[in-house]
């Protein structure tokens, strides 16, 4: 083999080897992978704020979705998984705003950020322990959940889970982004509480939902029952229609069968009917012939005889009518003659009654004049009688006046002693009249602190009133007269003082007109009177 060929073969082999090396060291990142190529020396940098000097490793090459050639023995390639991680998160006994302990379960979708800074940060922390992303994320989200739950009530968490999850994501975002992680989504899957808080919280709503469900079920059952009844009704109507139709068809069939069965008898009956009709025509013609024979032989002669009899009867009736009219005319003439005679008789009676009335009027005038004369005589007699009575009364009064005058003269001649004697005789009568009301009492009971003297004073008052009445009616002052007489006589005829005598007379008059049963009992002030 010539040296040229060997050289060419050597170059070719070398080229193939180089190509294999290049191919083997060139890497292409997958859709969910990031290559971190290290090997570059870091450079010294100074923090402008703090002045601290540190090694800047930002020169690490990050390849996402592309290819990179890794220099052998100089650089090293690492792969970081960028796919999303489904991380469950569970919190037990988290205390809510109202002190209720809640158990929360959720799920988070976490991935490494797509920027070079996020990939570098994630690679620095999780490149060699990428499974630690799950635990780190669970710790961060658990803390955020507890923090957010402590500011909310269970009702708020249940009412708006999306808002709750958003607040948790915001709370954990800073911690995750610092580690190069991105929280794509966070959802609360389940919320439970210790005890029966949630069950009690949802019990009214559950009861309402159950009630609505019962009502809806009842309505549905009612609708189903109505539909079933309507369907049964339609079935019944259809069956009735079917039965009617079957009956109608059967009737038509029976009728047709009957007509078919009766066709023979009907034809025979029709033939018989035609025969009868012909017989009827023959009979009618025979009857017509017989009628004409009777008309000729019997009816026409009979009609002629009847006509003759009718004419004769009419002639007799006309004769009777004429005779009746003549008789009626004669009766009318007689009645007219009688009426004329009666009219003439009435005129004579009228004249007679007029004369009689005139005679009675003359007689009445004569009787009135006689009555008037009689009444005038009676009035004159009454006048004369009245004048006589007046004259008699005047004469009687004059006589009484004269008697009174003579009695007064006699009283003047008698003097005061006679007057006193008359008064003494009159006083018992006055006392008796004053005591008459008490004497007529059947039973009287007097209750007074004055005792029985009240009754005696009552009688004395009556006597005094009687004396006063005598004084007012007659003008005779009996008390003054007695005082004058006693003043003139001094001690009086019996030598006793005048006052004692008056008292004696007073006591005597009381005792005379008060019965023994009427006397008062001075011991107890109560008097009982019975009559």
Short mmCIF file of C-alpha atoms in Angstrom, two decimals:
data_model
loop_
_atom_site.label_atom_id
_atom_site.label_comp_id
_atom_site.label_asym_id
_atom_site.label_seq_id
_atom_site.Cartn_x
_atom_site.Cartn_y
_atom_site.Cartn_z
CA UNK A 1 0.00 0.00 0.00
CA UNK A 2 1.41 3.24 -0.97
CA UNK A 3 2.11 5.92 1.63
CA UNK A 4 -0.34 8.27 -0.02
CA UNK A 5 -3.13 5.86 0.38
CA UNK A 6 -2.12 5.30 3.95
CA UNK A 7 -2.02 9.02 4.57
CA UNK A 8 -5.40 9.48 2.99
CA UNK A 9 -6.82 6.65 5.00
CA UNK A 10 -5.31 8.14 8.11
CA UNK A 11 -6.84 11.53 7.38
CA UNK A 12 -10.15 9.94 6.72
CA UNK A 13 -10.03 7.96 9.92
CA UNK A 14 -8.99 11.01 11.79
CA UNK A 15 -11.82 12.97 10.27
CA UNK A 16 -14.23 10.22 11.19
CA UNK A 17 -12.94 10.15 14.70
CA UNK A 18 -13.24 13.91 14.94
CA UNK A 19 -16.71 13.73 13.60
CA UNK A 20 -17.66 11.04 16.11
CA UNK A 21 -16.18 13.07 18.89
CA UNK A 22 -18.02 16.17 17.77
CA UNK A 23 -21.23 14.25 17.39
CA UNK A 24 -20.85 12.56 20.72
CA UNK A 25 -20.13 15.86 22.56
CA UNK A 26 -22.86 17.89 20.91
CA UNK A 27 -25.99 17.72 22.94
CA UNK A 28 -29.50 18.99 22.14
CA UNK A 29 -31.81 19.90 25.01
CA UNK A 30 -35.30 18.42 25.06
CA UNK A 31 -38.54 20.50 25.26
CA UNK A 32 -38.66 20.14 29.05
CA UNK A 33 -34.96 20.18 29.73
CA UNK A 34 -32.35 22.81 30.39
CA UNK A 35 -28.63 22.24 30.02
CA UNK A 36 -26.31 23.92 32.41
CA UNK A 37 -22.79 23.84 31.03
CA UNK A 38 -20.15 24.57 33.53
CA UNK A 39 -16.43 24.77 33.18
CA UNK A 40 -15.92 28.42 32.71
CA UNK A 41 -13.90 30.11 35.35
CA UNK A 42 -15.80 32.57 37.41
CA UNK A 43 -14.67 36.14 37.50
CA UNK A 44 -14.25 38.36 40.50
CA UNK A 45 -16.92 41.00 40.97
CA UNK A 46 -17.59 43.69 43.58
CA UNK A 47 -21.05 44.51 44.87
CA UNK A 48 -21.47 48.24 44.23
CA UNK A 49 -23.76 48.65 47.22
CA UNK A 50 -21.87 46.70 49.85
CA UNK A 51 -18.44 46.63 48.28
CA UNK A 52 -18.14 42.89 48.92
CA UNK A 53 -16.02 40.93 46.43
CA UNK A 54 -17.52 37.65 45.19
CA UNK A 55 -17.12 35.20 42.33
CA UNK A 56 -19.62 35.74 39.56
CA UNK A 57 -20.75 32.35 38.26
CA UNK A 58 -23.31 33.85 35.90
CA UNK A 59 -21.05 32.76 33.17
CA UNK A 60 -22.56 29.27 33.43
CA UNK A 61 -24.14 28.56 30.16
CA UNK A 62 -27.79 27.72 30.17
CA UNK A 63 -29.24 26.05 27.11
CA UNK A 64 -32.99 25.65 26.71
CA UNK A 65 -34.44 24.05 23.60
CA UNK A 66 -31.16 24.21 21.72
CA UNK A 67 -27.88 22.39 21.25
CA UNK A 68 -24.51 22.90 22.78
CA UNK A 69 -21.09 21.40 22.28
CA UNK A 70 -19.48 20.36 25.46
CA UNK A 71 -15.80 20.59 25.35
CA UNK A 72 -14.36 17.37 26.62
CA UNK A 73 -12.31 17.55 29.80
CA UNK A 74 -13.09 21.27 30.06
CA UNK A 75 -16.78 21.62 30.41
CA UNK A 76 -19.44 19.58 32.08
CA UNK A 77 -23.07 19.39 31.21
CA UNK A 78 -25.92 19.03 33.65
CA UNK A 79 -29.61 18.55 32.85
CA UNK A 80 -32.40 20.26 34.82
CA UNK A 81 -35.91 18.99 34.41
CA UNK A 82 -38.26 21.86 33.52
CA UNK A 83 -41.47 19.84 33.49
CA UNK A 84 -44.30 20.71 35.88
CA UNK A 85 -44.56 18.83 39.11
CA UNK A 86 -47.89 17.79 40.60
CA UNK A 87 -47.39 18.39 44.33
CA UNK A 88 -50.09 17.55 46.88
CA UNK A 89 -50.33 19.84 49.88
CA UNK A 90 -52.09 18.93 53.11
CA UNK A 91 -52.51 20.97 56.29
CA UNK A 92 -53.97 19.54 59.52
CA UNK A 93 -55.39 21.55 62.39
CA UNK A 94 -55.00 25.00 60.86
CA UNK A 95 -56.72 27.54 63.10
CA UNK A 96 -59.12 29.86 61.28
CA UNK A 97 -60.16 33.41 62.15
CA UNK A 98 -62.94 32.20 64.49
CA UNK A 99 -60.79 29.55 66.16
CA UNK A 100 -62.14 26.61 64.25
CA UNK A 101 -59.47 24.07 63.33
CA UNK A 102 -59.63 23.13 59.67
CA UNK A 103 -57.98 20.45 57.59
CA UNK A 104 -57.07 21.54 54.09
CA UNK A 105 -56.00 19.49 51.11
CA UNK A 106 -54.85 20.99 47.88
CA UNK A 107 -52.65 20.46 44.89
CA UNK A 108 -50.05 22.73 43.37
CA UNK A 109 -48.51 22.74 39.92
CA UNK A 110 -44.89 23.87 40.23
CA UNK A 111 -42.14 24.07 37.67
CA UNK A 112 -38.72 25.65 37.24
CA UNK A 113 -38.93 29.12 35.78
CA UNK A 114 -38.24 29.54 32.05
CA UNK A 115 -35.71 32.40 32.37
CA UNK A 116 -31.96 31.86 32.65
CA UNK A 117 -31.90 33.48 36.11
CA UNK A 118 -34.63 31.17 37.37
CA UNK A 119 -32.90 28.12 35.85
CA UNK A 120 -29.60 29.12 37.36
CA UNK A 121 -31.24 29.70 40.77
CA UNK A 122 -33.06 26.38 40.62
CA UNK A 123 -29.93 24.61 39.38
CA UNK A 124 -27.88 26.01 42.24
CA UNK A 125 -30.41 24.69 44.81
CA UNK A 126 -32.00 21.63 43.31
CA UNK A 127 -29.77 20.40 40.44
CA UNK A 128 -28.30 17.53 42.40
CA UNK A 129 -31.50 16.89 44.38
CA UNK A 130 -34.34 17.76 42.08
CA UNK A 131 -36.73 15.62 44.12
CA UNK A 132 -36.33 18.18 46.91
CA UNK A 133 -38.46 20.60 44.91
CA UNK A 134 -41.55 18.69 46.05
CA UNK A 135 -40.73 18.84 49.75
CA UNK A 136 -39.66 22.48 49.55
CA UNK A 137 -42.82 23.45 47.73
CA UNK A 138 -44.99 21.56 50.24
CA UNK A 139 -43.36 23.35 53.15
CA UNK A 140 -43.73 26.76 51.54
CA UNK A 141 -47.37 26.23 50.58
CA UNK A 142 -48.24 24.73 53.98
CA UNK A 143 -46.91 27.82 55.69
CA UNK A 144 -48.77 30.08 53.28
CA UNK A 145 -51.97 28.08 53.83
CA UNK A 146 -51.75 28.38 57.59
CA UNK A 147 -51.05 32.10 57.32
CA UNK A 148 -53.99 32.77 55.00
CA UNK A 149 -56.39 30.48 56.91
CA UNK A 150 -55.62 32.36 60.10
CA UNK A 151 -56.96 35.55 58.48
CA UNK A 152 -60.16 33.96 57.08
CA UNK A 153 -63.15 32.07 58.38
CA UNK A 154 -64.19 28.64 57.23
CA UNK A 155 -67.23 30.14 55.50
CA UNK A 156 -65.04 32.55 53.53
CA UNK A 157 -62.70 29.75 52.47
CA UNK A 158 -65.62 27.60 51.35
CA UNK A 159 -67.47 30.47 49.69
CA UNK A 160 -64.56 31.58 47.50
CA UNK A 161 -61.91 28.93 47.11
CA UNK A 162 -60.43 30.63 44.06
CA UNK A 163 -59.74 33.81 46.01
CA UNK A 164 -58.31 31.76 48.86
CA UNK A 165 -56.02 29.88 46.50
CA UNK A 166 -54.95 33.14 44.87
CA UNK A 167 -54.00 34.61 48.23
CA UNK A 168 -52.00 31.47 49.04
CA UNK A 169 -50.24 31.68 45.69
CA UNK A 170 -49.38 35.33 46.29
CA UNK A 171 -48.12 34.49 49.77
CA UNK A 172 -45.86 31.68 48.48
CA UNK A 173 -44.82 33.32 45.23
CA UNK A 174 -41.94 35.28 46.70
CA UNK A 175 -40.45 32.22 48.40
CA UNK A 176 -40.80 30.03 45.31
CA UNK A 177 -39.51 32.59 42.83
CA UNK A 178 -36.44 33.12 45.00
CA UNK A 179 -35.68 29.43 44.45
CA UNK A 180 -36.25 29.66 40.71
CA UNK A 181 -39.63 27.98 40.93
CA UNK A 182 -42.89 29.13 39.43
CA UNK A 183 -46.30 28.24 40.85
CA UNK A 184 -48.50 27.60 37.83
CA UNK A 185 -51.65 26.73 39.75
CA UNK A 186 -52.90 25.98 43.20
CA UNK A 187 -56.29 24.47 43.97
CA UNK A 188 -58.01 23.61 47.23
CA UNK A 189 -59.41 20.10 46.91
CA UNK A 190 -60.98 19.46 50.27
CA UNK A 191 -61.80 21.36 53.44
CA UNK A 192 -62.79 19.63 56.63
CA UNK A 193 -63.06 20.75 60.21
CA UNK A 194 -62.62 19.05 63.50
CA UNK A 195 -66.00 18.14 64.95
CA UNK A 196 -69.28 18.72 63.13
CA UNK A 197 -68.84 22.40 62.34
CA UNK A 198 -69.22 22.00 58.60
CA UNK A 199 -72.10 19.58 58.99
CA UNK A 200 -73.88 22.02 61.32
CA UNK A 201 -73.08 24.88 58.98
CA UNK A 202 -74.62 23.17 56.04
CA UNK A 203 -77.51 21.58 57.87
CA UNK A 204 -80.08 24.40 57.18
CA UNK A 205 -79.09 24.49 53.57
CA UNK A 206 -79.24 20.71 53.43
CA UNK A 207 -82.69 20.80 55.02
CA UNK A 208 -83.83 23.40 52.51
CA UNK A 209 -82.35 21.40 49.68
CA UNK A 210 -84.03 18.26 51.02
CA UNK A 211 -87.34 20.11 51.28
CA UNK A 212 -87.02 21.40 47.73
CA UNK A 213 -86.07 17.92 46.61
CA UNK A 214 -89.12 16.46 48.37
CA UNK A 215 -91.35 19.08 46.79
CA UNK A 216 -89.83 18.48 43.40
CA UNK A 217 -90.23 14.75 43.89
CA UNK A 218 -93.87 15.20 44.91
CA UNK A 219 -94.51 17.43 41.92
CA UNK A 220 -92.84 14.90 39.68
CA UNK A 221 -94.92 12.08 41.18
CA UNK A 222 -98.07 14.13 40.72
CA UNK A 223 -97.17 14.90 37.13
CA UNK A 224 -96.36 11.24 36.54
CA UNK A 225 -99.64 10.18 38.13
CA UNK A 226 -101.57 12.71 36.05
CA UNK A 227 -99.81 11.51 32.95
CA UNK A 228 -100.59 7.90 33.86
CA UNK A 229 -104.27 8.73 34.47
CA UNK A 230 -104.46 10.67 31.24
CA UNK A 231 -102.86 7.75 29.39
CA UNK A 232 -105.34 5.35 30.99
CA UNK A 233 -108.19 7.69 30.04
CA UNK A 234 -106.99 7.79 26.47
CA UNK A 235 -106.68 4.02 26.49
CA UNK A 236 -110.24 3.73 27.82
CA UNK A 237 -111.51 6.15 25.17
CA UNK A 238 -109.70 4.21 22.48
CA UNK A 239 -111.15 0.93 23.79
CA UNK A 240 -114.64 2.44 23.84
CA UNK A 241 -114.20 3.66 20.30
CA UNK A 242 -112.98 0.22 19.33
CA UNK A 243 -115.94 -1.51 21.00
CA UNK A 244 -118.39 0.90 19.34
CA UNK A 245 -116.81 0.38 15.99
CA UNK A 246 -116.88 -3.39 16.46
CA UNK A 247 -120.55 -3.21 17.50
CA UNK A 248 -121.38 -1.03 14.51
CA UNK A 249 -119.63 -3.41 12.16
CA UNK A 250 -121.38 -6.36 13.78
CA UNK A 251 -124.76 -4.62 13.46
CA UNK A 252 -124.15 -3.88 9.81
CA UNK A 253 -123.04 -7.45 9.29
CA UNK A 254 -126.10 -8.81 11.08
CA UNK A 255 -128.35 -6.47 9.12
CA UNK A 256 -126.81 -7.58 5.86
CA UNK A 257 -127.17 -11.22 6.90
CA UNK A 258 -130.80 -10.61 7.90
CA UNK A 259 -131.53 -8.93 4.62
CA UNK A 260 -129.90 -11.84 2.83
CA UNK A 261 -131.93 -14.34 4.85
CA UNK A 262 -135.16 -12.37 4.36
CA UNK A 263 -134.76 -11.77 0.66
CA UNK A 264 -136.81 -14.88 -0.21
CA UNK A 265 -139.81 -14.11 2.09
CA UNK A 266 -139.71 -10.49 1.03
CA UNK A 267 -139.94 -11.41 -2.59
CA UNK A 268 -142.90 -13.69 -1.82
CA UNK A 269 -144.53 -10.91 0.22
CA UNK A 270 -144.04 -8.46 -2.62
CA UNK A 271 -145.65 -10.86 -5.02
CA UNK A 272 -148.60 -11.37 -2.66
CA UNK A 273 -148.86 -7.57 -2.25
CA UNK A 274 -149.08 -7.16 -6.02
CA UNK A 275 -151.84 -9.78 -6.14
CA UNK A 276 -153.74 -7.98 -3.35
CA UNK A 277 -153.40 -4.69 -5.20
CA UNK A 278 -154.93 -6.19 -8.30
CA UNK A 279 -157.78 -7.65 -6.20
CA UNK A 280 -158.28 -4.22 -4.62
CA UNK A 281 -158.61 -2.62 -8.04
CA UNK A 282 -161.21 -5.18 -9.09
CA UNK A 283 -163.14 -4.58 -5.84
CA UNK A 284 -163.02 -0.83 -6.35
CA UNK A 285 -164.41 -1.17 -9.83
CA UNK A 286 -167.15 -3.45 -8.57
CA UNK A 287 -167.99 -0.95 -5.78
CA UNK A 288 -168.13 1.90 -8.30
CA UNK A 289 -170.50 -0.08 -10.47
CA UNK A 290 -172.69 -0.89 -7.48
CA UNK A 291 -172.68 2.76 -6.44
CA UNK A 292 -173.84 3.89 -9.81
CA UNK A 293 -176.65 1.32 -9.68
CA UNK A 294 -177.72 2.59 -6.26
CA UNK A 295 -177.54 6.17 -7.45
CA UNK A 296 -179.79 5.42 -10.33
CA UNK A 297 -182.25 3.16 -8.56
CA UNK A 298 -182.41 4.47 -4.99
CA UNK A 299 -180.70 7.78 -4.26
CA UNK A 300 -182.13 9.94 -6.98
CA UNK A 301 -185.78 8.94 -6.23
CA UNK A 302 -185.08 9.46 -2.54
CA UNK A 303 -183.57 12.86 -3.21
CA UNK A 304 -186.65 13.89 -5.17
CA UNK A 305 -188.97 12.85 -2.34
CA UNK A 306 -186.79 14.64 0.22
CA UNK A 307 -186.79 17.81 -1.86
CA UNK A 308 -190.58 17.76 -2.02
CA UNK A 309 -190.82 17.28 1.73
CA UNK A 310 -188.41 20.13 2.33
CA UNK A 311 -190.37 22.46 0.14
CA UNK A 312 -193.56 21.60 1.98
CA UNK A 313 -191.88 22.11 5.33
CA UNK A 314 -190.52 25.48 4.25
CA UNK A 315 -193.94 26.63 3.21
CA UNK A 316 -195.38 25.69 6.61
CA UNK A 317 -192.50 27.47 8.40
CA UNK A 318 -193.08 30.68 6.40
CA UNK A 319 -196.76 30.58 7.29
CA UNK A 320 -195.95 30.18 11.00
CA UNK A 321 -193.51 33.10 10.87
CA UNK A 322 -196.00 35.38 9.29
CA UNK A 323 -198.59 34.44 11.88
CA UNK A 324 -196.08 35.11 14.70
CA UNK A 325 -195.21 38.49 13.29
CA UNK A 326 -198.87 39.46 13.15
CA UNK A 327 -199.37 38.40 16.77
CA UNK A 328 -196.32 40.40 17.87
CA UNK A 329 -197.55 43.52 16.06
CA UNK A 330 -200.87 43.21 17.89
CA UNK A 331 -199.12 42.84 21.23
CA UNK A 332 -196.99 45.91 20.50
CA UNK A 333 -200.05 47.96 19.71
CA UNK A 334 -201.71 46.82 22.94
CA UNK A 335 -198.58 47.67 24.95
CA UNK A 336 -198.40 51.10 23.39
CA UNK A 337 -201.99 51.73 24.30
CA UNK A 338 -201.35 50.62 27.87
CA UNK A 339 -198.30 52.87 28.13
CA UNK A 340 -200.28 55.87 26.96
CA UNK A 341 -202.92 55.11 29.53
CA UNK A 342 -200.29 54.85 32.25
CA UNK A 343 -198.70 58.13 31.20
CA UNK A 344 -202.02 59.86 31.52
CA UNK A 345 -202.59 58.27 34.94
CA UNK A 346 -199.13 59.49 36.17
CA UNK A 347 -199.89 63.07 35.27
CA UNK A 348 -203.01 63.01 37.42
CA UNK A 349 -201.12 61.49 40.34
CA UNK A 350 -198.46 64.15 40.06
CA UNK A 351 -201.02 66.92 40.30
CA UNK A 352 -202.62 65.24 43.30
CA UNK A 353 -199.31 64.96 45.14
CA UNK A 354 -198.52 68.64 44.50
CA UNK A 355 -201.81 69.70 46.04
CA UNK A 356 -201.19 67.44 48.99
CA UNK A 357 -197.68 68.90 49.57
CA UNK A 358 -199.05 72.42 49.45
CA UNK A 359 -201.67 71.55 52.04
CA UNK A 360 -199.02 69.99 54.28
CA UNK A 361 -196.86 73.14 54.03
CA UNK A 362 -199.76 75.33 55.12
CA UNK A 363 -200.40 73.00 58.00
CA UNK A 364 -196.69 73.14 59.05
CA UNK A 365 -196.75 76.92 59.09
CA UNK A 366 -199.75 76.87 61.32
CA UNK A 367 -198.08 74.39 63.72
CA UNK A 368 -194.85 76.52 63.87
CA UNK A 369 -196.77 79.58 64.77
CA UNK A 370 -198.55 77.73 67.56
CA UNK A 371 -195.21 76.34 68.90
CA UNK A 372 -193.62 79.78 68.91
CA UNK A 373 -196.60 81.18 70.89
CA UNK A 374 -196.32 78.32 73.38
CA UNK A 375 -192.60 78.90 73.99
CA UNK A 376 -193.18 82.66 74.48
CA UNK A 377 -195.76 81.92 77.13
CA UNK A 378 -193.35 79.55 78.92
CA UNK A 379 -190.56 82.18 78.89
CA UNK A 380 -192.90 84.77 80.36
CA UNK A 381 -193.89 82.37 83.09
CA UNK A 382 -190.24 81.66 83.93
CA UNK A 383 -189.47 85.37 84.11
CA UNK A 384 -192.34 86.00 86.45
CA UNK A 385 -191.27 83.05 88.63
CA UNK A 386 -187.66 84.39 88.85
CA UNK A 387 -188.89 87.81 89.84
CA UNK A 388 -191.02 86.25 92.54
CA UNK A 389 -188.05 84.22 93.90
CA UNK A 390 -185.82 87.30 93.89
CA UNK A 391 -188.44 89.24 95.81
CA UNK A 392 -188.71 86.37 98.30
CA UNK A 393 -184.89 86.19 98.76
CA UNK A 394 -184.77 89.96 99.27
CA UNK A 395 -187.51 89.77 101.83
CA UNK A 396 -185.73 86.89 103.60
CA UNK A 397 -182.45 88.77 103.65
CA UNK A 398 -184.14 91.85 105.05
CA UNK A 399 -185.73 89.75 107.73
CA UNK A 400 -182.42 88.07 108.62
CA UNK A 401 -180.69 91.45 108.68
CA UNK A 402 -183.34 92.78 110.95
CA UNK A 403 -182.98 89.74 113.16
CA UNK A 404 -179.23 90.14 113.29
CA UNK A 405 -179.62 93.79 114.09
CA UNK A 406 -182.05 92.98 116.87
CA UNK A 407 -179.64 90.22 118.07
CA UNK A 408 -176.84 92.76 118.10
CA UNK A 409 -178.96 95.18 120.07
CA UNK A 410 -179.77 92.42 122.47
CA UNK A 411 -176.03 91.54 122.76
CA UNK A 412 -175.35 95.22 123.45
CA UNK A 413 -177.95 95.22 126.17
CA UNK A 414 -176.66 92.01 127.67
CA UNK A 415 -173.12 93.34 128.03
CA UNK A 416 -169.80 91.60 128.08
CA UNK A 417 -170.93 89.04 130.63
CA UNK A 418 -173.41 87.63 128.17
CA UNK A 419 -170.74 87.55 125.48
CA UNK A 420 -168.41 85.74 127.86
CA UNK A 421 -171.11 83.22 128.61
CA UNK A 422 -171.62 82.58 124.90
CA UNK A 423 -167.95 82.22 124.30
CA UNK A 424 -167.64 79.77 127.13
CA UNK A 425 -170.42 77.76 125.55
CA UNK A 426 -168.76 77.95 122.13
CA UNK A 427 -165.18 77.07 123.25
CA UNK A 428 -165.90 73.36 123.88
CA UNK A 429 -167.27 73.11 120.37
CA UNK A 430 -164.10 74.77 118.98
CA UNK A 431 -161.91 72.40 120.97
CA UNK A 432 -164.00 69.45 119.82
CA UNK A 433 -163.58 70.47 116.19
CA UNK A 434 -159.84 70.90 116.73
CA UNK A 435 -159.63 67.44 118.27
CA UNK A 436 -161.65 65.71 115.53
CA UNK A 437 -158.54 64.74 113.41
CA UNK A 438 -156.96 63.08 116.46
CA UNK A 439 -160.20 61.36 117.45
CA UNK A 440 -160.45 59.83 113.96
CA UNK A 441 -156.99 58.24 114.24
CA UNK A 442 -157.17 54.48 114.74
CA UNK A 443 -153.70 54.07 116.13
CA UNK A 444 -150.94 56.63 116.54
CA UNK A 445 -147.53 56.33 118.15
CA UNK A 446 -145.66 59.46 119.08
CA UNK A 447 -141.96 59.22 119.79
CA UNK A 448 -140.54 62.47 121.11
CA UNK A 449 -138.14 63.68 123.71
CA UNK A 450 -140.89 65.97 124.96
CA UNK A 451 -142.95 62.99 126.13
CA UNK A 452 -146.74 63.02 126.22
CA UNK A 453 -146.84 66.82 126.59
CA UNK A 454 -146.24 67.02 122.84
CA UNK A 455 -149.77 65.71 122.20
CA UNK A 456 -151.35 68.24 124.56
CA UNK A 457 -149.41 71.01 122.93
CA UNK A 458 -150.64 69.85 119.55
CA UNK A 459 -154.25 70.14 120.75
CA UNK A 460 -153.48 73.57 122.22
CA UNK A 461 -151.96 74.64 118.93
CA UNK A 462 -155.10 73.49 117.15
CA UNK A 463 -157.26 75.50 119.58
CA UNK A 464 -155.04 78.54 119.06
CA UNK A 465 -155.27 78.13 115.32
CA UNK A 466 -159.09 77.83 115.67
CA UNK A 467 -159.26 81.04 117.70
CA UNK A 468 -157.03 82.74 115.14
CA UNK A 469 -159.28 81.48 112.35
CA UNK A 470 -162.35 82.82 114.20
CA UNK A 471 -160.62 86.15 114.58
CA UNK A 472 -159.71 86.34 110.88
CA UNK A 473 -163.14 85.27 109.63
CA UNK A 474 -165.47 87.09 112.03
CA UNK A 475 -163.29 89.97 113.18
CA UNK A 476 -163.88 89.00 116.84
CA UNK A 477 -160.62 88.98 118.82
CA UNK A 478 -161.56 86.38 121.39
CA UNK A 479 -158.29 86.58 123.32
CA UNK A 480 -158.45 90.37 123.65
CA UNK A 481 -162.04 90.16 124.70
CA UNK A 482 -161.18 87.65 127.40
CA UNK A 483 -158.28 89.74 128.61
CA UNK A 484 -160.51 92.86 128.81
CA UNK A 485 -163.15 91.01 130.74
CA UNK A 486 -160.69 89.52 133.17
CA UNK A 487 -159.00 92.89 133.59
CA UNK A 488 -162.34 94.44 134.58
CA UNK A 489 -163.45 91.63 136.83
CA UNK A 490 -160.08 91.28 138.58
CA UNK A 491 -159.98 87.94 140.25
CA UNK A 492 -163.31 86.76 138.74
CA UNK A 493 -166.43 85.42 140.31
CA UNK A 494 -164.91 82.35 141.95
CA UNK A 495 -161.99 84.28 143.49
CA UNK A 496 -159.36 82.33 141.49
CA UNK A 497 -156.78 84.16 139.38
CA UNK A 498 -157.66 84.62 135.70
CA UNK A 499 -154.62 82.70 134.48
CA UNK A 500 -155.47 79.75 136.67
CA UNK A 501 -159.01 79.82 135.38
CA UNK A 502 -157.89 79.84 131.76
CA UNK A 503 -155.53 77.03 132.44
CA UNK A 504 -158.31 75.19 134.20
CA UNK A 505 -160.61 75.69 131.24
CA UNK A 506 -157.88 74.62 128.86
CA UNK A 507 -157.12 71.49 130.84
CA UNK A 508 -160.82 70.75 131.14
CA UNK A 509 -161.35 71.09 127.41
CA UNK A 510 -158.42 68.79 126.66
CA UNK A 511 -159.57 66.18 129.09
CA UNK A 512 -163.11 66.30 127.82
CA UNK A 513 -162.09 65.61 124.21
CA UNK A 514 -159.29 63.19 124.82
CA UNK A 515 -160.45 59.75 125.72
CA UNK A 516 -158.98 57.88 128.51
CA UNK A 517 -157.09 55.65 126.05
CA UNK A 518 -155.75 58.75 124.25
CA UNK A 519 -154.16 60.30 127.29
CA UNK A 520 -150.36 60.49 127.05
CA UNK A 521 -148.12 58.58 129.38
CA UNK A 522 -145.66 61.13 130.78
CA UNK A 523 -143.33 58.43 132.04
CA UNK A 524 -141.70 57.28 128.83
CA UNK A 525 -142.56 60.00 126.25
CA UNK A 526 -144.41 57.48 124.00
CA UNK A 527 -148.13 57.73 123.44
CA UNK A 528 -150.17 55.08 121.64
CA UNK A 529 -153.63 55.99 120.41
CA UNK A 530 -156.14 53.47 119.13
CA UNK A 531 -159.63 54.31 117.92
#
